[in-house]
CSV table of C-alpha atoms in Angstrom, one decimal:
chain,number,residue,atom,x,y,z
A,1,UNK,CA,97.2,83.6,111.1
A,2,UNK,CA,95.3,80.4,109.7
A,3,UNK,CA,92.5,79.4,111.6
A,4,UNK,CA,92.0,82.9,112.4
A,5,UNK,CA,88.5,85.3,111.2
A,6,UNK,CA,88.2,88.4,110.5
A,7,UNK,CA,85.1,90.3,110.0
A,8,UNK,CA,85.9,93.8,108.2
A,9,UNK,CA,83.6,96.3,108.0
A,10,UNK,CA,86.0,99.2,107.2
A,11,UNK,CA,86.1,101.0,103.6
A,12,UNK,CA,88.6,102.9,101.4
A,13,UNK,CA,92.1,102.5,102.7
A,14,UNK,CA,92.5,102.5,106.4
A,15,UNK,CA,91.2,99.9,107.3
A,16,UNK,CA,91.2,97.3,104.4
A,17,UNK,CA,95.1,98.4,104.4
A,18,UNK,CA,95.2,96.9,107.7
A,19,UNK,CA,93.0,93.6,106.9
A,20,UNK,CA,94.7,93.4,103.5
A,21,UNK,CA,98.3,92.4,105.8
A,22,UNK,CA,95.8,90.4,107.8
A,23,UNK,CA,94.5,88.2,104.6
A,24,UNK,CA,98.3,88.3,103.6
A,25,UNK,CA,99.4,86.5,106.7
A,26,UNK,CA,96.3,83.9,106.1
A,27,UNK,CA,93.4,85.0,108.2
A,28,UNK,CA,90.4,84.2,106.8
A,29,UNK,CA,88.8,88.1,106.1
A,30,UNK,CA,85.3,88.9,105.3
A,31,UNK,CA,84.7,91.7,103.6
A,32,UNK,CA,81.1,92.8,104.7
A,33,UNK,CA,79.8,95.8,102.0
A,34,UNK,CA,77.2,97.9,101.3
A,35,UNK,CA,74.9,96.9,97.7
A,36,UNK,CA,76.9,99.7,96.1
A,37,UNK,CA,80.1,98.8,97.5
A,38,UNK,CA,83.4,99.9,99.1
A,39,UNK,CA,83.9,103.4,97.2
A,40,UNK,CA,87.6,102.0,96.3
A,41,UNK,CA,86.4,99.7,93.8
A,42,UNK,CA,85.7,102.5,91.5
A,43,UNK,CA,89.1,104.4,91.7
A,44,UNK,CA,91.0,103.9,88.4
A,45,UNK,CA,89.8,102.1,85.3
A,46,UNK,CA,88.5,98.4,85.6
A,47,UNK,CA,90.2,96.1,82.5
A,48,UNK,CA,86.1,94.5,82.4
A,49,UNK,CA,84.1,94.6,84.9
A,50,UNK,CA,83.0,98.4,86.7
A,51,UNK,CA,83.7,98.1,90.5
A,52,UNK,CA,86.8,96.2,90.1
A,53,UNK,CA,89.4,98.9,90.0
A,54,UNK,CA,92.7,98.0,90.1
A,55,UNK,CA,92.9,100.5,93.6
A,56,UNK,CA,90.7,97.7,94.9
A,57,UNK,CA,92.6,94.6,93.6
A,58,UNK,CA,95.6,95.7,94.9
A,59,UNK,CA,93.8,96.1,98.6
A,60,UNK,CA,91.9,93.1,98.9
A,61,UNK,CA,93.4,90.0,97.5
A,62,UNK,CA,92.6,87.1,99.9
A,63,UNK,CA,89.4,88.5,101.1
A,64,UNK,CA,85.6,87.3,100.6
A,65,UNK,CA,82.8,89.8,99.8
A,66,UNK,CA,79.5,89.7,101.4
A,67,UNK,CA,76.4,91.7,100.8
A,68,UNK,CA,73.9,91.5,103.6
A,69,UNK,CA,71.0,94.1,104.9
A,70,UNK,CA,72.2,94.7,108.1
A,71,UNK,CA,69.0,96.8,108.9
A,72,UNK,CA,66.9,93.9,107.5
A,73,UNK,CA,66.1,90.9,110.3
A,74,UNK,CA,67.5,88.4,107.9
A,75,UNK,CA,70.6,90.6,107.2
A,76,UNK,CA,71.2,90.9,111.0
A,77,UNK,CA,71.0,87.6,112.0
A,78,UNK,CA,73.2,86.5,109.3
A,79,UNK,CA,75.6,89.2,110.7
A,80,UNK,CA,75.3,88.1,114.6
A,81,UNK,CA,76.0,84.9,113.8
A,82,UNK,CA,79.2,85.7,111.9
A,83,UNK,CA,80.6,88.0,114.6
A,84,UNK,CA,80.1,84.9,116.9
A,85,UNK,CA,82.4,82.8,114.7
A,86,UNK,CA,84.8,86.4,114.7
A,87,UNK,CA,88.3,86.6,116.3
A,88,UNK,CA,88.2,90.0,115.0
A,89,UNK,CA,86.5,92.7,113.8
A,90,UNK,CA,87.4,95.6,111.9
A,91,UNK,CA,85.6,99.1,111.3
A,92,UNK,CA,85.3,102.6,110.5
A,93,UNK,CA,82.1,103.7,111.3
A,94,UNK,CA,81.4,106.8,112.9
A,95,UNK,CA,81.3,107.0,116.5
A,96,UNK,CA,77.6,108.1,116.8
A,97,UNK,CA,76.8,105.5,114.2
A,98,UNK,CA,77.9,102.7,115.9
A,99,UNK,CA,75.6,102.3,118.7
A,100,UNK,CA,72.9,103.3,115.9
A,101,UNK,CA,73.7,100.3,114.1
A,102,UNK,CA,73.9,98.0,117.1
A,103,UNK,CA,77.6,97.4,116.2
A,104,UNK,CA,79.0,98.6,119.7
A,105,UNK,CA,81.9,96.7,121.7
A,106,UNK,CA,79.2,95.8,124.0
A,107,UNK,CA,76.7,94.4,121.8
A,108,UNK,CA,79.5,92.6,119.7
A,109,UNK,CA,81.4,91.2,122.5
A,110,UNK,CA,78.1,89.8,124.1
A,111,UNK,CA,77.8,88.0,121.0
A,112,UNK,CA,82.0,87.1,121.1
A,113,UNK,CA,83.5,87.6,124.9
A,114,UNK,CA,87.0,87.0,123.5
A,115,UNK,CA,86.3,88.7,120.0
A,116,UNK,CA,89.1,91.8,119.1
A,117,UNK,CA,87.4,95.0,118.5
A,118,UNK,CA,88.9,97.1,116.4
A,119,UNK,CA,87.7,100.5,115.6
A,120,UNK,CA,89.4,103.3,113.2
A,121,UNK,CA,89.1,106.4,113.9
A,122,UNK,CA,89.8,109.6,112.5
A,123,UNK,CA,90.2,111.2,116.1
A,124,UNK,CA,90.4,109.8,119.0
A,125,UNK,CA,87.2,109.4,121.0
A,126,UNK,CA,88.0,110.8,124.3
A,127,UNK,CA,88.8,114.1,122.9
A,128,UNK,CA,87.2,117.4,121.1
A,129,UNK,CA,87.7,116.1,117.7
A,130,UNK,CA,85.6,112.8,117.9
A,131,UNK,CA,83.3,112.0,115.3
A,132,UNK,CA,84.4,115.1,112.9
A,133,UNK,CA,84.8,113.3,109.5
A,134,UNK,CA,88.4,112.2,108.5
A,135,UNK,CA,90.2,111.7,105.3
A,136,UNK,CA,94.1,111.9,104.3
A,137,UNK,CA,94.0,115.1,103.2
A,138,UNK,CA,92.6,116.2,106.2
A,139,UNK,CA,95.2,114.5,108.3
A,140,UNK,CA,98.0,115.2,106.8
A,141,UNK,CA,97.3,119.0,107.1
A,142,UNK,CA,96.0,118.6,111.2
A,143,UNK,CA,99.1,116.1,111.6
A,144,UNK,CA,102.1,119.1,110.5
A,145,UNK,CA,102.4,116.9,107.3
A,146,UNK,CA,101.6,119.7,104.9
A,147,UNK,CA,103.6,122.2,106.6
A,148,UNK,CA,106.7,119.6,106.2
A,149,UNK,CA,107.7,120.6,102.8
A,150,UNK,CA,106.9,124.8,103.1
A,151,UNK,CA,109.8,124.7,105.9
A,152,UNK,CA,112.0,122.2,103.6
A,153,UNK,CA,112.3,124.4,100.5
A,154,UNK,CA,110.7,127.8,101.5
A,155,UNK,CA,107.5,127.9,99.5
A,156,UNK,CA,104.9,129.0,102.0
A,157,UNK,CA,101.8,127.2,100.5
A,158,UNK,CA,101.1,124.0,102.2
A,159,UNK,CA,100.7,121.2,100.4
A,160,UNK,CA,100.0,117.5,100.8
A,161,UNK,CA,102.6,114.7,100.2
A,162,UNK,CA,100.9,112.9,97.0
A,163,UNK,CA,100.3,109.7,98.3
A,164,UNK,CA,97.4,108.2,100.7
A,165,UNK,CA,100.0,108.5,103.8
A,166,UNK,CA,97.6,108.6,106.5
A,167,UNK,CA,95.8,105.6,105.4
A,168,UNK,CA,98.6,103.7,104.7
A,169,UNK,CA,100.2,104.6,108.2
A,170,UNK,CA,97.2,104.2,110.5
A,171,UNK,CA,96.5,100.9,108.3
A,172,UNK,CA,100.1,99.4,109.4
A,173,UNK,CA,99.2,100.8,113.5
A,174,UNK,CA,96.0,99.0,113.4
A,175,UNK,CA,97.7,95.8,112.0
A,176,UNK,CA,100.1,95.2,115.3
A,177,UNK,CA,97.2,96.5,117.4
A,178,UNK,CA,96.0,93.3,116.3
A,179,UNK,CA,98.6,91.4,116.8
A,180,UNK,CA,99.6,92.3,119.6
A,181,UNK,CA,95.9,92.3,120.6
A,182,UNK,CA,96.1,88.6,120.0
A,183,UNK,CA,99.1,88.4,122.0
A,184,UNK,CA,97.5,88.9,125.0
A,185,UNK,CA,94.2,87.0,124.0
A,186,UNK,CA,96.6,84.3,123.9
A,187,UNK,CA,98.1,84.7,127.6
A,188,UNK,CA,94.7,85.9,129.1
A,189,UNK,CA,91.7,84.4,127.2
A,190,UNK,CA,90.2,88.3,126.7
A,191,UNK,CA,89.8,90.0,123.6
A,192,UNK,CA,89.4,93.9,124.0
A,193,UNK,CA,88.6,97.1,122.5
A,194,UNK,CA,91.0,98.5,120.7
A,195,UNK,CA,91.0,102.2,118.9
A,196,UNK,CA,93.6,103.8,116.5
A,197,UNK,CA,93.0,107.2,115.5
A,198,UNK,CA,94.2,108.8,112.5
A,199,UNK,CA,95.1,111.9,114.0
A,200,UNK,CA,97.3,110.8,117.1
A,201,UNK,CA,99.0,107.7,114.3
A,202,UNK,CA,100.3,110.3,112.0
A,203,UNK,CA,100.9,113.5,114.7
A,204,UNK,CA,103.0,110.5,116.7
A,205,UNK,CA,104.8,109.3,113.3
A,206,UNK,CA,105.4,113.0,112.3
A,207,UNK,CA,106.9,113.6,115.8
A,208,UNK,CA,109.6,111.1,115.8
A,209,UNK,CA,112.1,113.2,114.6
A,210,UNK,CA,110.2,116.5,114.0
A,211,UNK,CA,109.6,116.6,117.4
A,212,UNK,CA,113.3,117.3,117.8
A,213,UNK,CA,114.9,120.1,120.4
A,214,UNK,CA,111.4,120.7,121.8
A,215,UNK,CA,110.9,117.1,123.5
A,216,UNK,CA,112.8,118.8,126.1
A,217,UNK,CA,111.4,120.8,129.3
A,218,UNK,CA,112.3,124.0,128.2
A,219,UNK,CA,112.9,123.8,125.0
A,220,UNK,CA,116.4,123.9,123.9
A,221,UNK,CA,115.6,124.7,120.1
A,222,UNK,CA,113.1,124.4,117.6
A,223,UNK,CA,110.2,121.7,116.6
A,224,UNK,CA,111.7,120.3,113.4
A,225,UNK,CA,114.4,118.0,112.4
A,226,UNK,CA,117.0,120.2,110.7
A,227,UNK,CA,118.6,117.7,108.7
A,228,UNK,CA,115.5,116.6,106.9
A,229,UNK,CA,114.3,120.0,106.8
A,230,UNK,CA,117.5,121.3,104.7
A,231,UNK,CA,116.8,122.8,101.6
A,232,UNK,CA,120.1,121.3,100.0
A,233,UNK,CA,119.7,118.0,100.9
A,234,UNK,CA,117.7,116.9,98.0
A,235,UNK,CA,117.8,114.5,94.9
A,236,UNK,CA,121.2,116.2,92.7
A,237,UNK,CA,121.0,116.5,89.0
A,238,UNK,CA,123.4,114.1,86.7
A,239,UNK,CA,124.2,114.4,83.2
A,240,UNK,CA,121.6,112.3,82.6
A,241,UNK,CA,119.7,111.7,85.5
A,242,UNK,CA,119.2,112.5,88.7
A,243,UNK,CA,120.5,111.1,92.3
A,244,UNK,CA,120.4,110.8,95.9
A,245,UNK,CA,123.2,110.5,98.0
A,246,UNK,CA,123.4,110.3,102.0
A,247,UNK,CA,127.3,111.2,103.0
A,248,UNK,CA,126.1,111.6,106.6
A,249,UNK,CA,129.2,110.7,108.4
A,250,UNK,CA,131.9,111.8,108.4
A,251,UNK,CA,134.2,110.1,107.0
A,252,UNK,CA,131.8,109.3,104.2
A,253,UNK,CA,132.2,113.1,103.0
A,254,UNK,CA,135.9,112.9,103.4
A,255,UNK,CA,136.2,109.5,101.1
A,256,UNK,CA,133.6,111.2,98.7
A,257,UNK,CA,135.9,114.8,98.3
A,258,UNK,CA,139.4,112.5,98.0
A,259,UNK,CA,137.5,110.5,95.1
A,260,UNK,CA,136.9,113.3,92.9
A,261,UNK,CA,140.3,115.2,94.0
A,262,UNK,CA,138.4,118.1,96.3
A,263,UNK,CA,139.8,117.6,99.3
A,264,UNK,CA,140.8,121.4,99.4
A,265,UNK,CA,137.6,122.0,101.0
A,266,UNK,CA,138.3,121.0,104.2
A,267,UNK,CA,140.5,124.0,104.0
A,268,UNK,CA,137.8,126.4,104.5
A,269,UNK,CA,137.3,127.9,107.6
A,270,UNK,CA,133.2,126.6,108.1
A,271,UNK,CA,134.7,123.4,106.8
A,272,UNK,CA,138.1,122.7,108.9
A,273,UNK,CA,137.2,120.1,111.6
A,274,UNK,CA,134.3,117.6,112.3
A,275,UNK,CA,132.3,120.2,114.3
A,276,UNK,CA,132.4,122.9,111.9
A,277,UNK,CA,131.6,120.4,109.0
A,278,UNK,CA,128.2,118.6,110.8
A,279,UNK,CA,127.4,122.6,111.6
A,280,UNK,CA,127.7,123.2,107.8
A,281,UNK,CA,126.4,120.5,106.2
A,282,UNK,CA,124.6,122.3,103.9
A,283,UNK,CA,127.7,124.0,102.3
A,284,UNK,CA,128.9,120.6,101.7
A,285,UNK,CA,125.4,119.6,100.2
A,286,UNK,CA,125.8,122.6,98.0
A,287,UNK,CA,129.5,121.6,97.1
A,288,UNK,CA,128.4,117.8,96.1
A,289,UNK,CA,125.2,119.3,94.0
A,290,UNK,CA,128.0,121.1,91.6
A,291,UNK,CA,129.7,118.5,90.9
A,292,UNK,CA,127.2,115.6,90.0
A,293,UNK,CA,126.3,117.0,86.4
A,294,UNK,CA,129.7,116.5,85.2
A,295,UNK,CA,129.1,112.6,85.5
A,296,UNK,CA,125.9,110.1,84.1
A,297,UNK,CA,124.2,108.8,86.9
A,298,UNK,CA,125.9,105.4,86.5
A,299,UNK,CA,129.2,106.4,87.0
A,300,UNK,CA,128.5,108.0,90.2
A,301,UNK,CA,126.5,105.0,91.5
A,302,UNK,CA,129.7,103.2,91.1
A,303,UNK,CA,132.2,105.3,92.3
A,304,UNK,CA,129.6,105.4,95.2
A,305,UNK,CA,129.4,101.7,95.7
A,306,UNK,CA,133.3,101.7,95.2
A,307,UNK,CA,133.8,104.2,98.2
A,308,UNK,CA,130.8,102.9,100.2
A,309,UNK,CA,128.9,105.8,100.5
A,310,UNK,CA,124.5,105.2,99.8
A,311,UNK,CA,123.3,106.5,96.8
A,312,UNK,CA,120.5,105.7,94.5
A,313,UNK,CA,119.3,106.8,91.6
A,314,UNK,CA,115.8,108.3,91.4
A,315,UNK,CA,113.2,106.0,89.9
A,316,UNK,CA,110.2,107.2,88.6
A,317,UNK,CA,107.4,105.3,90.8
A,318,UNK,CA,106.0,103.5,87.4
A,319,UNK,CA,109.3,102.1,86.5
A,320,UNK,CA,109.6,100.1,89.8
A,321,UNK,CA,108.5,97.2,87.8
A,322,UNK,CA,111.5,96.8,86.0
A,323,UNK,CA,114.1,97.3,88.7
A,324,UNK,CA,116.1,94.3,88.7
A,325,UNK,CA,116.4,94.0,92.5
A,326,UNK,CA,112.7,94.1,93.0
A,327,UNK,CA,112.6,91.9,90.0
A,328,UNK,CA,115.5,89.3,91.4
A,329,UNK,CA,113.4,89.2,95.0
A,330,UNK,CA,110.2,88.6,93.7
A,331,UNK,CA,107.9,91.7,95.0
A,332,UNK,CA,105.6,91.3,92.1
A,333,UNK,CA,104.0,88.6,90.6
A,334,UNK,CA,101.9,88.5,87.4
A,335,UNK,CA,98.7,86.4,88.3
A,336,UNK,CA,95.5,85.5,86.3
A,337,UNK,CA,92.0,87.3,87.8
A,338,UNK,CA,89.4,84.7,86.3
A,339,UNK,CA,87.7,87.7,85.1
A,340,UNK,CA,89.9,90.8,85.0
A,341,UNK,CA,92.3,89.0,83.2
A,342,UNK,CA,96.2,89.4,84.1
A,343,UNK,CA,97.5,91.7,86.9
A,344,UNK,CA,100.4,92.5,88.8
A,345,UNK,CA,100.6,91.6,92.3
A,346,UNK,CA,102.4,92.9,95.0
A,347,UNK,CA,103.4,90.6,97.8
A,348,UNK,CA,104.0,91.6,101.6
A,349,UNK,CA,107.4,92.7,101.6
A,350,UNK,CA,108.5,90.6,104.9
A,351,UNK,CA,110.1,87.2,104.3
A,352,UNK,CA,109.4,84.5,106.9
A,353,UNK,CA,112.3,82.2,107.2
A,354,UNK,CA,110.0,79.6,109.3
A,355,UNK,CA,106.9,79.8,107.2
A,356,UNK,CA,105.7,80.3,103.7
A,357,UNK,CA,103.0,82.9,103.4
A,358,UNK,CA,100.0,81.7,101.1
A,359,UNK,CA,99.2,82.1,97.8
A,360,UNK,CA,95.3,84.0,98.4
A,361,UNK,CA,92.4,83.8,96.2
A,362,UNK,CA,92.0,87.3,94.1
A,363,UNK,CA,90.1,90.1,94.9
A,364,UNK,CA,86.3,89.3,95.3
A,365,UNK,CA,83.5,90.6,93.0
A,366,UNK,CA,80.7,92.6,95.2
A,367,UNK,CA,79.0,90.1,96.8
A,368,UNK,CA,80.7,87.2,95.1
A,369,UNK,CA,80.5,85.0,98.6
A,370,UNK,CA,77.6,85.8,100.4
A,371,UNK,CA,75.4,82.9,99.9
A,372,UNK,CA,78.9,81.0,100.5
A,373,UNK,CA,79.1,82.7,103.9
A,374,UNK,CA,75.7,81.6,104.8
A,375,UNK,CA,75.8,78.2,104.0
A,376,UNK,CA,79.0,78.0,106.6
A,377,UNK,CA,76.4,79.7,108.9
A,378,UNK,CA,74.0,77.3,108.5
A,379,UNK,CA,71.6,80.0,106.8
A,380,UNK,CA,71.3,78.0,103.4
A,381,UNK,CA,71.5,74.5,102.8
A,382,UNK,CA,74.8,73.1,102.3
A,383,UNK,CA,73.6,72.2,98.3
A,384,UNK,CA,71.5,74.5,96.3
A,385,UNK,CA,67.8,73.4,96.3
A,386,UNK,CA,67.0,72.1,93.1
A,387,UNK,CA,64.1,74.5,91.4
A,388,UNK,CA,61.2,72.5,91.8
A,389,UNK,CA,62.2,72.0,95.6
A,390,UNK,CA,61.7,75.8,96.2
């Protein structure tokens, strides 16, 4: 995407998520803030400087922060005059703010015809919900997300999965809006407007499996993938550790019950043919769960590898640093923030075979490029003045 500009105007996660893989893919991005700043640079504790969390390092490496007025004339026109150098744009402001703030599809495509207007959403905007106030929290409990678990394991209390899940989902829709977006820009010669709700990303994610027996006109079951949804199938306890295993198929289950000399319970009536075992799964879930303590986790994963049935152990999310396959492929990368000292990076996880991604500047300090932004304008002279030319 070199060659290619984007203006963001989004906050938190959503949308820098979504310009984040843009910056990663080389676009040039342009953070536009407010004087107090995205509200992500304060979550967790800076190494140095306050406002440069590491919540915000990790979401916009690559990126250039400007400050600018946009209710002050000078602030404006520096504004106008970078949305006509756009490709896109990027936002999350409220619907009834928009128009407010002269920040429309109208207004910004007068100023860029071909320009890719992207707005995120918390609900769509045709529908009752528009304009009501989104967060992940919020989605995840409209979306079914927090009901998930209460049907998995039989607590009734809803509760939300601990990670930013809506963000990070909506954040990947909006990024092959774009693309594809671009796609046609490229075929056509017209940008468009383009709008990705929060809401109808995660209900539509949630309902690819969960949507289940009741996609069909009537019904021929229930809402709810009952496979995921099984209580037994869930991470088993080892001697010294714990596991996950995914039989599945078949066959798998038969290798795994010859391995450890069980193959008497196929014997049992719920378990005597194919049918009757996919029917009972969970007995077999239930059967497998017995028998893991009696080994360390290390022997099962290679009697597992051995038999070719997946299995993993469980990793504790802050020991991903040390796995040795993440380690052998590269995923993170120790760099040098000229102020915040070292930090672990995270790369894009695709390889390109026909291109080599960039290495991107660090995350920006608030503000740290707006008189940059206006010299490319033409706003400030190209040198500094010297003093006693001011």
């Amino acid at each position: 995407m070199a060659g290619l500009r984007v203006v963001d105007l989004s906050t938190v996660v959503f949308g820098p998520y979504c310009t984040q893989t843009l910056a990663d893919l080389g676009a040039d991005v342009i953070k536009i803030e407010p004087p107090e700043g995205d509200t992500v640079r304060v979550i967790g504790t800076p190494a140095h400087t306050p406002g440069m969390g590491p919540v915000f390092l990790r979401l916009n490496r690559g990126k250039r922060s400007v400050v600018w007025n946009m209710k002050s004339p000078t602030g404006r026109a520096a504004l106008e005059k970078l949305l006509a150098t756009a490709d896109i744009l990027v936002h999350n402001i409220r619907p009834e703010a928009v128009a407010r703030l002269g920040l429309d599809y109208d207004t910004v495509r007068a100023l860029r015809p071909d320009i890719i207007y992207v707005h995120c959403t918390g609900f769509g905007l045709a529908g009752p919900y528009a304009g009501l106030q989104a967060y992940d929290d919020v989605i995840q409990a409209a979306s079914g997300a927090a009901a998930l678990l209460p049907r998995a394991d039989g607590n009734p209390r809803p509760r939300y999965l601990p990670m930013l899940f809506a963000d990070k989902v909506s954040g990947l829709h909006a990024t092959y809006a774009v693309l594809a977006a671009l796609v046609h820009r490229l075929r056509t010669g017209c940008g468009q407007h383009v709008e990705v709700p929060m809401f109808e990303s995660i209900a539509s994610f949630n309902l690819v499996e969960h949507l289940c027996n009741a996609t069909l006109v009537p019904p021929t079951g229930d809402w709810g993938y009952a496979r995921q949804l099984d209580p037994t199938r869930q991470p088993m306890r080892t001697s010294d550790g714990w596991i996950s295993v995914a039989p599945y198929v078949d066959d798998r289950w038969q290798r795994f019950f010859q391995a450890v000399g069980r193959l008497d319970v196929f014997e049992r009536p719920s378990l005597a043919d194919k049918t009757l075992r996919r029917q009972n799964m969970s007995e077999m879930y239930l059967l497998m769960t017995d028998l893991m303590p009696s080994r360390s986790t290390a022997d099962w994963l290679a009697l597992f590898k051995q038999i070719a049935v997946p299995a993993m152990a469980v990793n504790d999310i802050g020991g991903l640093k040390d796995d040795p396959h993440l380690q052998a492929v590269g995923l993170f990368n120790e760099r040098q923030h000229p102020t915040e000292g070292a930090y672990l990076e995270v790369r894009q996880p695709v390889v390109f075979g026909g291109c080599t991604l960039p290495e991107l500047r660090h995350a920006p300090h608030l503000g740290e490029h707006s008189d940059e932004l206006l010299r490319e304008l033409g706003l400030l002279p190209a040198d500094p003045m010297p003093p006693d030319a001011r």
